[in-house]
Coordinates of C-alpha atoms in Angstrom, one line a residue:
X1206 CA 0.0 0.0 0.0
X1207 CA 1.6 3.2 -1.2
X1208 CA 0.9 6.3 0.2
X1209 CA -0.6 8.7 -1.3
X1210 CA -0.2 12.7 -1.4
X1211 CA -3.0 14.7 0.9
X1212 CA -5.1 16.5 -2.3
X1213 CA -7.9 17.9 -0.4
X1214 CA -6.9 19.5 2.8
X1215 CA -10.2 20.3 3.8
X1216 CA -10.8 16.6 3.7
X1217 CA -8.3 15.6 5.6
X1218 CA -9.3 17.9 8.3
X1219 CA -13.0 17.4 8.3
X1220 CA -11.7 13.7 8.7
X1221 CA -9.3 14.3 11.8
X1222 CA -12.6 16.7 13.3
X1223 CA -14.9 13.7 13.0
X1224 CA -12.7 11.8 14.9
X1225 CA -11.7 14.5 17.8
X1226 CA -15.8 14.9 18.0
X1227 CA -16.2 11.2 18.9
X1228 CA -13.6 11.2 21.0
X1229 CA -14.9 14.1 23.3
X1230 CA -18.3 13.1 23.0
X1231 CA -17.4 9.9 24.4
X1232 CA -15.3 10.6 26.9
X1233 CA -18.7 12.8 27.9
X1234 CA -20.6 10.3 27.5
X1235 CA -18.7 8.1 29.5
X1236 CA -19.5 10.4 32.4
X1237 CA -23.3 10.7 32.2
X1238 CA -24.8 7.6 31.9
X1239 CA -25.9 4.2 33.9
X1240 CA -24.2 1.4 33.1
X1241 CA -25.9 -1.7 32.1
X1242 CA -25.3 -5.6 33.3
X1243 CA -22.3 -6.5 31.5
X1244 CA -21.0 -2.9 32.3
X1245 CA -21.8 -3.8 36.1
X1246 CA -19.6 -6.9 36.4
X1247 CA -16.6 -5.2 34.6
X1248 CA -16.8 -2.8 37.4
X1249 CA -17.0 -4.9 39.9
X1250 CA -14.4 -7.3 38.7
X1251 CA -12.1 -4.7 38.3
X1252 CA -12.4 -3.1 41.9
X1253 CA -12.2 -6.3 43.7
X1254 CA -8.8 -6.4 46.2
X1255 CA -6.0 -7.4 44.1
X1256 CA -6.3 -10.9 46.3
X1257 CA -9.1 -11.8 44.7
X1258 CA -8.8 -10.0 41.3
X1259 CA -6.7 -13.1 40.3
X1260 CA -9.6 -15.5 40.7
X1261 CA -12.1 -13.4 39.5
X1262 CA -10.4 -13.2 36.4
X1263 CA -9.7 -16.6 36.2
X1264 CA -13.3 -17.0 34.0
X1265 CA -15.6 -17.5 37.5
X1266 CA -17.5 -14.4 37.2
X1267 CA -16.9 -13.7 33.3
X1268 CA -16.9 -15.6 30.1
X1269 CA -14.1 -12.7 28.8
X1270 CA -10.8 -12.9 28.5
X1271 CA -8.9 -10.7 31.5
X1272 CA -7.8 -7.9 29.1
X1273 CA -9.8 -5.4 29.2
X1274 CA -10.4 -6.2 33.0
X1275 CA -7.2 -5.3 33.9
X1276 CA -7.2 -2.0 31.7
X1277 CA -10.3 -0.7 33.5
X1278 CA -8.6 -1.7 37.0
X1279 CA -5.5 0.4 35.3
X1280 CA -7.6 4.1 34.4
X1281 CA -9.9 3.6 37.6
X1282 CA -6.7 3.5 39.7
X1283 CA -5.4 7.0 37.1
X1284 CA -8.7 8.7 37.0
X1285 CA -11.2 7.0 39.8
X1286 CA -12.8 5.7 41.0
X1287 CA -15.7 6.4 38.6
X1288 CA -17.4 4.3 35.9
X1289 CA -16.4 7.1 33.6
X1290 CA -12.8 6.4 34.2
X1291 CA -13.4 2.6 33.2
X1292 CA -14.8 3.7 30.0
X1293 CA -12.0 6.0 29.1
X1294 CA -9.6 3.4 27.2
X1295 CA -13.1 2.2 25.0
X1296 CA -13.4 6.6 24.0
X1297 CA -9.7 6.3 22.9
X1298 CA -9.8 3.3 21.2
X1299 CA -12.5 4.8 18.9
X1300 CA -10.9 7.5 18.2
X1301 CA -7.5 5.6 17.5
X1302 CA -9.4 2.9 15.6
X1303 CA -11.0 5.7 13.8
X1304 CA -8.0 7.3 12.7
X1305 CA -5.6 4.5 11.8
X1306 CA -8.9 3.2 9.4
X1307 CA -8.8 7.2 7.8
X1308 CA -4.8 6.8 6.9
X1309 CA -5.5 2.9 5.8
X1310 CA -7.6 4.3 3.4
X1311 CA -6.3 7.7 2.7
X1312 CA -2.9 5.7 1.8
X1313 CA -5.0 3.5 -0.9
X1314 CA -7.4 6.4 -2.1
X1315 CA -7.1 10.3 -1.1
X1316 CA -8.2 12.5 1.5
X1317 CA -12.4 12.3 0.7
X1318 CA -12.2 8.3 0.2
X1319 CA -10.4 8.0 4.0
X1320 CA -13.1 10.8 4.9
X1321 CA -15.9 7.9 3.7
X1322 CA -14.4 4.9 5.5
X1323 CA -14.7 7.1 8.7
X1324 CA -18.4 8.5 8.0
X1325 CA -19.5 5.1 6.5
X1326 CA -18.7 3.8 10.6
X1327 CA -20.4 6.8 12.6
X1328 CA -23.9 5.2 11.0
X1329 CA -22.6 1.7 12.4
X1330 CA -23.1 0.4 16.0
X1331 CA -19.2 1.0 16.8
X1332 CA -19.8 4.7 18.4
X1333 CA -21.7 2.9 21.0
X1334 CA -19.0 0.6 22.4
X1335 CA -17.2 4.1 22.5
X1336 CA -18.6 4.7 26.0
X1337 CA -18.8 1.4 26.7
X1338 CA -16.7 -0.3 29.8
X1339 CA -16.0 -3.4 27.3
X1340 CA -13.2 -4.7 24.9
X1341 CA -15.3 -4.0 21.8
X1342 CA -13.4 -0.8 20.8
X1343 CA -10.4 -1.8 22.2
X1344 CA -10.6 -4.8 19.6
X1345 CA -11.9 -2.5 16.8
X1346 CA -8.8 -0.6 17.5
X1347 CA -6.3 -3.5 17.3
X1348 CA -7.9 -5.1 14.4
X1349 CA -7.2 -1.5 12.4
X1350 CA -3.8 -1.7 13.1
X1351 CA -3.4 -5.5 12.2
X1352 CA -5.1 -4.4 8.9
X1353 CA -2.3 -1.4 8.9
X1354 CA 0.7 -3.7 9.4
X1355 CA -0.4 -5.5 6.6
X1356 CA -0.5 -3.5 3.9
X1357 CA 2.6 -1.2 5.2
X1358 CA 4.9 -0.9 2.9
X1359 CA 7.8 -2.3 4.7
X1360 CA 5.4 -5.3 5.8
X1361 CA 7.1 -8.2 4.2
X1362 CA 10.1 -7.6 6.9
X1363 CA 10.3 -9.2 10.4
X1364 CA 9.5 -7.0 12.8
X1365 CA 6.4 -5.3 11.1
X1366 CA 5.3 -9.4 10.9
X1367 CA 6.3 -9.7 15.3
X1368 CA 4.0 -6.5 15.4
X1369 CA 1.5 -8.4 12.9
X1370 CA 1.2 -11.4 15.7
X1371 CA 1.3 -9.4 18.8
X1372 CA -1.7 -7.4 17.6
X1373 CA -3.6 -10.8 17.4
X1374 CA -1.9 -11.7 20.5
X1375 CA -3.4 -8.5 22.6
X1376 CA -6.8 -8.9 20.5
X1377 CA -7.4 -12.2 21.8
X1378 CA -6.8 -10.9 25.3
X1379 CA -9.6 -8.6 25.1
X1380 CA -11.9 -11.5 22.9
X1381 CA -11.4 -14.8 22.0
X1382 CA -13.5 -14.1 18.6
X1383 CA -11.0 -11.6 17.7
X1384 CA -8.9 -14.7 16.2
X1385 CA -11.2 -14.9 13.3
X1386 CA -10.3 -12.0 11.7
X1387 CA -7.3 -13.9 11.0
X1388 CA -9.2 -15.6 8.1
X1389 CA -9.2 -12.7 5.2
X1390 CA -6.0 -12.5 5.7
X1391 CA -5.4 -16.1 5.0
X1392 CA -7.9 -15.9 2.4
X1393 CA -6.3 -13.1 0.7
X1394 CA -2.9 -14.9 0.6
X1395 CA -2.4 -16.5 -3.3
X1396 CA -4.2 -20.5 -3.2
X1397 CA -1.4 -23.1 -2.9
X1398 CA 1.0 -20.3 -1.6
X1399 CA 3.2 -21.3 1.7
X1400 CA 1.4 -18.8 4.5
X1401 CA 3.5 -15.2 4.7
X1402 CA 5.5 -14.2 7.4
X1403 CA 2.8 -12.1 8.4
X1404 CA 0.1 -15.0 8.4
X1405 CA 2.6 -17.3 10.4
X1406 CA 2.9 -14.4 13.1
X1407 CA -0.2 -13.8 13.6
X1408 CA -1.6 -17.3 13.9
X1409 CA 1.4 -17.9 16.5
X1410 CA -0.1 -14.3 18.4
X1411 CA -3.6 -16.4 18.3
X1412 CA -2.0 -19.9 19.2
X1413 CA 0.2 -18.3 22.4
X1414 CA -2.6 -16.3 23.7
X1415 CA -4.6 -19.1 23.8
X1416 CA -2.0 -21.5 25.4
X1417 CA -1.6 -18.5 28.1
X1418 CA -5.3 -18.1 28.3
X1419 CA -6.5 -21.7 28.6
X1420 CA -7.7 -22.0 32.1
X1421 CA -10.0 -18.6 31.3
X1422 CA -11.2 -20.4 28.2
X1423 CA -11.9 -23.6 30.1
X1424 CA -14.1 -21.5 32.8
X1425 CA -15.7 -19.9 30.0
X1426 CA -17.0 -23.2 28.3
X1427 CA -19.7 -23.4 31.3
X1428 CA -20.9 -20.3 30.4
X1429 CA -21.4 -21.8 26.7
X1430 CA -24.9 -24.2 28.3
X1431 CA -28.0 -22.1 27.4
X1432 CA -26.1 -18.8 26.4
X1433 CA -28.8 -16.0 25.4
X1434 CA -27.4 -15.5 22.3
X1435 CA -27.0 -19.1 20.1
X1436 CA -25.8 -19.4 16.5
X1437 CA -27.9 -19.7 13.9
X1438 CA -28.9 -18.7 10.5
X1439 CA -31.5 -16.0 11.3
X1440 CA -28.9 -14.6 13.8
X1441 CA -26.1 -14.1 11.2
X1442 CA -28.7 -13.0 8.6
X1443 CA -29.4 -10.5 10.8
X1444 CA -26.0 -9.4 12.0
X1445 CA -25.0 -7.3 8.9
X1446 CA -28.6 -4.9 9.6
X1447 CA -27.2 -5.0 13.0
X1448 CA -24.0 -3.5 12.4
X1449 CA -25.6 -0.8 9.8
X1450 CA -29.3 -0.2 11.4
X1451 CA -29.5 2.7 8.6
X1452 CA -28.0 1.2 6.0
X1453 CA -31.3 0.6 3.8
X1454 CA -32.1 4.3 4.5
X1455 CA -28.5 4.9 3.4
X1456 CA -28.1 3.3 0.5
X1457 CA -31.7 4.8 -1.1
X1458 CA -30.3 8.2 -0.3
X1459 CA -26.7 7.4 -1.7
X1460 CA -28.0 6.0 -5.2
X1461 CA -30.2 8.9 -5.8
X1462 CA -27.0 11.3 -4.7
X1463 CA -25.4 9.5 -7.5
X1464 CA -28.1 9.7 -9.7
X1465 CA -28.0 13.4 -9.2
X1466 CA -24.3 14.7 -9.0
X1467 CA -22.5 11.7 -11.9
X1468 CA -21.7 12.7 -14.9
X1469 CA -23.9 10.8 -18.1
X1470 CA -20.1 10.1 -19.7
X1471 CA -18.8 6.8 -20.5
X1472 CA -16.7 6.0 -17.3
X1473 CA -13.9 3.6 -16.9
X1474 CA -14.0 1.8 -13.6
X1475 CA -10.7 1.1 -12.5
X1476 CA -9.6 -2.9 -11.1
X1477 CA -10.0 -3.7 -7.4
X1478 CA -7.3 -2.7 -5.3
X1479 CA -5.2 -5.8 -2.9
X1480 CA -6.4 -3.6 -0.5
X1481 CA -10.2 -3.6 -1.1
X1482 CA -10.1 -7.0 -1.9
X1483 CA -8.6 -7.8 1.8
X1484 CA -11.3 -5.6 3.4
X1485 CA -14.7 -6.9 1.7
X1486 CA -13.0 -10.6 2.5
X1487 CA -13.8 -9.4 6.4
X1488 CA -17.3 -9.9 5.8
X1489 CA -16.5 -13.8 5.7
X1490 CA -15.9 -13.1 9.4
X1491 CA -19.5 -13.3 11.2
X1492 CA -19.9 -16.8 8.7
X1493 CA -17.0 -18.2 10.5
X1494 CA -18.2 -16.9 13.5
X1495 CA -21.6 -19.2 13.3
X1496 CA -19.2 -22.3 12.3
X1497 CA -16.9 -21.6 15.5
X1498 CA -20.4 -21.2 17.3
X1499 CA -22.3 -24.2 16.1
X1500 CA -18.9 -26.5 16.6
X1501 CA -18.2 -25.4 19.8
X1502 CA -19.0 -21.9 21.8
X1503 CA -22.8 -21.6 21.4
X1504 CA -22.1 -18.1 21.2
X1505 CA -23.1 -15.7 18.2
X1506 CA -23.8 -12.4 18.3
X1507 CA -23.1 -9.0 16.5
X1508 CA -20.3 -7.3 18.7
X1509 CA -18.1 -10.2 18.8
X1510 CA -17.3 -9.4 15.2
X1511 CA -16.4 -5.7 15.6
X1512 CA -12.9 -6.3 14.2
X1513 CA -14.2 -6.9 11.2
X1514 CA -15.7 -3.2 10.6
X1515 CA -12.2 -1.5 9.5
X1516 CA -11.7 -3.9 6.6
X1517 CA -15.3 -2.9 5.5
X1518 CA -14.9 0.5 5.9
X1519 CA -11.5 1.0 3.9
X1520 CA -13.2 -1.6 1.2
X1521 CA -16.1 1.0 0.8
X1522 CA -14.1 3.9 0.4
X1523 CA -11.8 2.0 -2.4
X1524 CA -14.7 1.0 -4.1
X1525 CA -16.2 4.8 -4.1
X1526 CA -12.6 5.8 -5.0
X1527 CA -12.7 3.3 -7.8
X1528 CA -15.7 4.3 -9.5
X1529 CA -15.9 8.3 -8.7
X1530 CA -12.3 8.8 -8.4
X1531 CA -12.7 11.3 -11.0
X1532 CA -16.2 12.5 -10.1
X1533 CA -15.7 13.9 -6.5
X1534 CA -19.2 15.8 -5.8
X1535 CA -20.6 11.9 -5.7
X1536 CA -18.6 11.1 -3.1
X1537 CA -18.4 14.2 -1.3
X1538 CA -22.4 13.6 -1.0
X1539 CA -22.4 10.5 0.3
X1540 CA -20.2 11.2 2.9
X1541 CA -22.2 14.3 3.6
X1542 CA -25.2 11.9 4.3
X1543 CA -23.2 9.5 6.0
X1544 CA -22.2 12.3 8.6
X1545 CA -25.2 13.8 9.2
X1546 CA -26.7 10.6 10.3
X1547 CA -23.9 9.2 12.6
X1548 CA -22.6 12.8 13.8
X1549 CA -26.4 13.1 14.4
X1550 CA -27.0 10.6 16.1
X1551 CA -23.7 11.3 18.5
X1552 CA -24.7 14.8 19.2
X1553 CA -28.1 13.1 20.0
X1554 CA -26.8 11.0 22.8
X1555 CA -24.2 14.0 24.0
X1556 CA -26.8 16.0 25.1
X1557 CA -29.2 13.5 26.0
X1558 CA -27.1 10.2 27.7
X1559 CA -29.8 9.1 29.8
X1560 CA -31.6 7.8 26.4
X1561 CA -29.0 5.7 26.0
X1562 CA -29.7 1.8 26.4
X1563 CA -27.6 -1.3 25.1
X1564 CA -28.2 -2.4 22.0
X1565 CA -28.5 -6.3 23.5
X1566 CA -30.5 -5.5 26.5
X1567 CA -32.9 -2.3 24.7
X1568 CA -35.4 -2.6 27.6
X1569 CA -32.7 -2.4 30.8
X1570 CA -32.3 1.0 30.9
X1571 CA -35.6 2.3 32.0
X1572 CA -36.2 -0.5 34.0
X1573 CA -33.3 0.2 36.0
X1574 CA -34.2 3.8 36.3
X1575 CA -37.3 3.0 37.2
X1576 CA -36.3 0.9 40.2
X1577 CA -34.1 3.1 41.4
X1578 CA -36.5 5.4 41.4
X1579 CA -39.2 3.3 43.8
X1580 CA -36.2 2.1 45.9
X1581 CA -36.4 4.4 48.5
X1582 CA -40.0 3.7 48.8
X1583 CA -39.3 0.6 49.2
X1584 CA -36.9 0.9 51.5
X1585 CA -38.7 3.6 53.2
X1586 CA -41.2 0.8 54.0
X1587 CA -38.5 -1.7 55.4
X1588 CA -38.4 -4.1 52.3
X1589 CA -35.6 -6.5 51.2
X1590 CA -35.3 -6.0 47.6
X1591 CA -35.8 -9.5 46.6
X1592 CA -34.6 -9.8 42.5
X1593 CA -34.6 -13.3 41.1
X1594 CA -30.8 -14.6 40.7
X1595 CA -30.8 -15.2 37.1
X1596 CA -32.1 -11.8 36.7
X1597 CA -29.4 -9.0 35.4
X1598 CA -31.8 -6.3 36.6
X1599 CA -31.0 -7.1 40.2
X1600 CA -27.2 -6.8 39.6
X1601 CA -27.7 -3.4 37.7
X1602 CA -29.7 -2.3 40.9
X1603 CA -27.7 -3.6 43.9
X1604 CA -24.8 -2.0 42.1
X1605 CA -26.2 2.0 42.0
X1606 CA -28.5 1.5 44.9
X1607 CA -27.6 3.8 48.3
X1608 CA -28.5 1.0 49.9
X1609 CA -27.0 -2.5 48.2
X1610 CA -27.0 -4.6 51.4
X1611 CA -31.1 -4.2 50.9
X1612 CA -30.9 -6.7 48.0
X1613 CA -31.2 -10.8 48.1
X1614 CA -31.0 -12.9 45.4
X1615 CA -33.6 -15.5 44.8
X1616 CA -31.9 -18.7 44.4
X1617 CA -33.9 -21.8 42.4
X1618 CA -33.0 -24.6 41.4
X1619 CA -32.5 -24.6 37.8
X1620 CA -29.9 -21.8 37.6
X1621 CA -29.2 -20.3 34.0
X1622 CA -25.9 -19.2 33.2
X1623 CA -26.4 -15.7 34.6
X1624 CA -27.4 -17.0 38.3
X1625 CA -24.3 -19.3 38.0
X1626 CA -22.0 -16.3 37.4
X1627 CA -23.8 -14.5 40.6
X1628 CA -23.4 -17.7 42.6
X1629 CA -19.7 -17.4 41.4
X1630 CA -19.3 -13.6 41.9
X1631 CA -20.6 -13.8 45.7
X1632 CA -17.2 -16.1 46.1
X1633 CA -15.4 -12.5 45.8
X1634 CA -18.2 -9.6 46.7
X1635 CA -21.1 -9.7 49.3
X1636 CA -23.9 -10.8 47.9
X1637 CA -26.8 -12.1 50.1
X1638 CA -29.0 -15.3 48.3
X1639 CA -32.2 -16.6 49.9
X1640 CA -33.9 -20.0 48.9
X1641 CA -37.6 -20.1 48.3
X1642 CA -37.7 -20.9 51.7
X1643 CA -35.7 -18.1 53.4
X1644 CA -38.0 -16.3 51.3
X1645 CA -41.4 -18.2 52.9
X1646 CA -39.5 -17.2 56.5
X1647 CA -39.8 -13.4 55.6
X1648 CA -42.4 -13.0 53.1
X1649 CA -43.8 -9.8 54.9
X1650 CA -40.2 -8.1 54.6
X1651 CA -39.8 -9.4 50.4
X1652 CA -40.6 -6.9 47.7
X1653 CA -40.4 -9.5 44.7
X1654 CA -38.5 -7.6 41.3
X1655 CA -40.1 -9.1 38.7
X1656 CA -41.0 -12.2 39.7
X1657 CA -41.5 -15.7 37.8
X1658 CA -44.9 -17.2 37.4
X1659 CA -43.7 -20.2 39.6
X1660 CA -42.6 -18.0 42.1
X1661 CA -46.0 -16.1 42.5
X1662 CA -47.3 -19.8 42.5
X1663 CA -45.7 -21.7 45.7
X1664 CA -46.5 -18.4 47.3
X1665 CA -50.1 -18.2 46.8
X1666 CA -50.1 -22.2 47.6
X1667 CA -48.2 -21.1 50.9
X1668 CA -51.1 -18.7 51.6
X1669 CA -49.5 -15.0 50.4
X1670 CA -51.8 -12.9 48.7
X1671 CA -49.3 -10.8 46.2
X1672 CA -49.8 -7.1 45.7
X1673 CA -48.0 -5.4 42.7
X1674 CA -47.2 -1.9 43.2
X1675 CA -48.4 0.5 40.0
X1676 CA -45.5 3.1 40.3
X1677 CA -42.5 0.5 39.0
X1678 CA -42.6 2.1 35.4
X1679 CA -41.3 -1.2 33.6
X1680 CA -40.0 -3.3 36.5
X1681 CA -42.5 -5.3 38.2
X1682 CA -42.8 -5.0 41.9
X1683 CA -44.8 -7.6 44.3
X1684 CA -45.4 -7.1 47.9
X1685 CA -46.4 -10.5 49.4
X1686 CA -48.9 -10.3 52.5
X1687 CA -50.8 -12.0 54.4

């Protein structure tokens, strides 16, 4: 990949504004909202005394990898502790994933082309995992410099291919699915070919993290029984419109921009570039993803193939470069669009965090708002805050309540995954569990979050009337009485 000069300044600096935007705004962000479940057991993981940190980490209390644990334990020590400051390396990750994906492209194309990979990602779901306390930008990032290294010019000699494997090395120490975007690259490698230097250092970066990692993986298999998100074909159907909610909306807006700005001239479309050939070979990625999952995680679901989004990205701005090289107002429109939906949409959240929810759990957020919000009510009339234990509303609660040592955990006996990892956190935070019949004992006391069917059930049969409280919002709250 040779670079290329910078033609159109204002390009290049619209490009490197984008990116300094999402990076405040996240870091914002970061600051001003609730967290969510997954969000909850990073920060409790990472605070945990460095005693039991190790075993925590060990895959008890998280299917994860400990990577990104121990950068959030890292900033929270810098800049805590706050779950803003846990969410700072995700805000520079964007913005470095961001970037690197604008010169990747910019190298290949010009200054307007690098500008669309970056727009052509604002409309995707990567901003969100921005001011997130996960490894999902962290991997986006890594997986833009792999992509980088690999079409640097000096990347046929040995230490750009020992930087080639550690990438995948770090990768799979923030995800374990980051070691399929391994495959376009051996995909793009000529058939019959002995692997590169590059493609033999980066499966050695996969194969030693997983050596180094194998009792976390071996923890994590348990959580693989009745995961909530299970391959199949309707799931990977569905994961492209995932990662590009408006891309229908997008691409109907985009054709008639075309229609309207090119040029009725006979056009010669240029060949494919090595480089946009490597970056539409990323969407092989999530169909790998539901082979790994089918064979053996049970796992499948959109944000575990983040690191495939920079390939993409580049790959669309070659192509535009390819076939309106020549005709810049086309593209110049289409990135216009593309930013005014994703900067849009950022500016959106900035001002108003609280209407933030994750993408996975879209319901959470005002439930958890909602609770907190009859808490002291409930408190006020000398409740224990009784969720069930598989429930992740509980969790979210206990965590931001004034009051967390008002909260028991309804053990039964069929635990799903998520009760398992409770039962497993409690080794290493207090956490109070009652049976179903620590919770006959003190019925009066209970106020039931959301309660199963069963569990309404054996109290009736116990002789409990059950009173459900009208100012929840979406949380369900029983009183059980006499």
């Amino acid at each position: 990949m040779t670079s290329r000069p910078v033609t159109h300044d204002r390009y290049y600096w619209t490009a490197i504004g984008v990116i300094a935007l999402y990076l405040l705004s996240s870091l914002w962000i970061s600051y001003h909202r609730l967290g969510w479940y997954d969000e909850v057991l990073t920060f409790l993981i990472a605070r945990l005394p460095r005693a039991t940190f190790g075993a925590a980490l060990a895959g008890a209390a998280s299917a994860l990898p400990p990577g990104y644990f121990l950068l959030a334990r890292l900033f929270d020590g810098i800049f805590g502790p706050s779950d803003g400051a846990m969410r700072i390396p995700s805000a520079l990750a964007l913005a470095g994933g961001l970037l690197v994906t604008f010169e990747c492209a910019r190298r290949a194309t010009d200054s307007l082309h690098g500008l669309a990979a970056v727009a052509l990602l604002t409309t995707s779901l990567l901003p969100y995992y921005g001011y997130e306390a996960r490894p999902y930008a962290a991997c986006f990032l890594l997986m833009a410099i792999a992509f980088w290294l690999w079409n640097h010019p000096s990347s046929g000699t040995k230490h750009v291919a020992a930087l080639f494997g550690a990438t995948f090395l770090l990768a799979f120490g923030l995800h374990y699915y980051s070691a399929l975007c391994l495959l376009p690259y051996a995909m793009a490698e000529t058939r019959w070919r002995f692997p590169s230097t590059k493609l033999i250092a980066g499966g050695f970066g996969v194969l030693c993290g997983a050596a180094a990692l194998w009792p976390h993986i071996r923890e994590a298999r348990k959580f693989s029984e009745r995961f909530w998100a299970a391959p199949s074909l309707h799931a990977l159907r569905d994961v492209f419109s995932e990662f590009f909610p408006y891309g229908m909306l997008i691409a109907a807006a985009a054709l008639v921009s075309i229609a309207w700005f090119a040029r009725v001239e006979k056009t010669m479309v240029l060949p494919m570039l090595p480089v946009e050939r490597l970056g539409w070979l990323f969407l092989s990625v999530p169909m790998a993803g539901l082979l790994l999952g089918k064979l053996a995680t049970n796992a499948f679901y959109n944000r575990y193939f983040i690191g495939m989004l920079p390939g993409v990205a580049i790959a669309f701005g070659c192509a535009l470069w390819r076939r309106f090289g020549r005709q810049p107002r086309v593209t110049a429109g289409i990135v216009a669009l593309l930013l005014a939906v994703g900067v849009g949409k950022q500016v959106e959240m900035t001002a108003q965090p609280w209407k933030i929810v994750p993408p996975s759990l879209p319901g959470g957020a005002p439930a958890l708002r909602a609770l907190l919000t009859t808490e002291p009510e409930l408190i006020a009339d000398r409740k224990v805050i009784v969720p069930g234990a598989d429930a992740v509303l509980g969790l979210e609660a206990r965590y931001y309540s004034k009051k967390p040592e008002a909260y028991a955990f309804l053990l039964h006996k069929d635990l799903a995954p998520i009760g398992r990892a409770h039962s497993n956190l409690a080794r290493f935070t207090p956490m109070r569990f009652w049976s179903m019949d620590e919770l006959r004992a003190h019925a009066l006391e209970a106020a039931l979050i959301d309660p199963s069917e069963d569990t309404l059930t054996a109290m009736r049969e116990a002789g409990f009337r059950t009173r459900t409280l009208h100012t929840a919002g979406p949380a369900k709250i029983v009183y059980l009485e006499k």
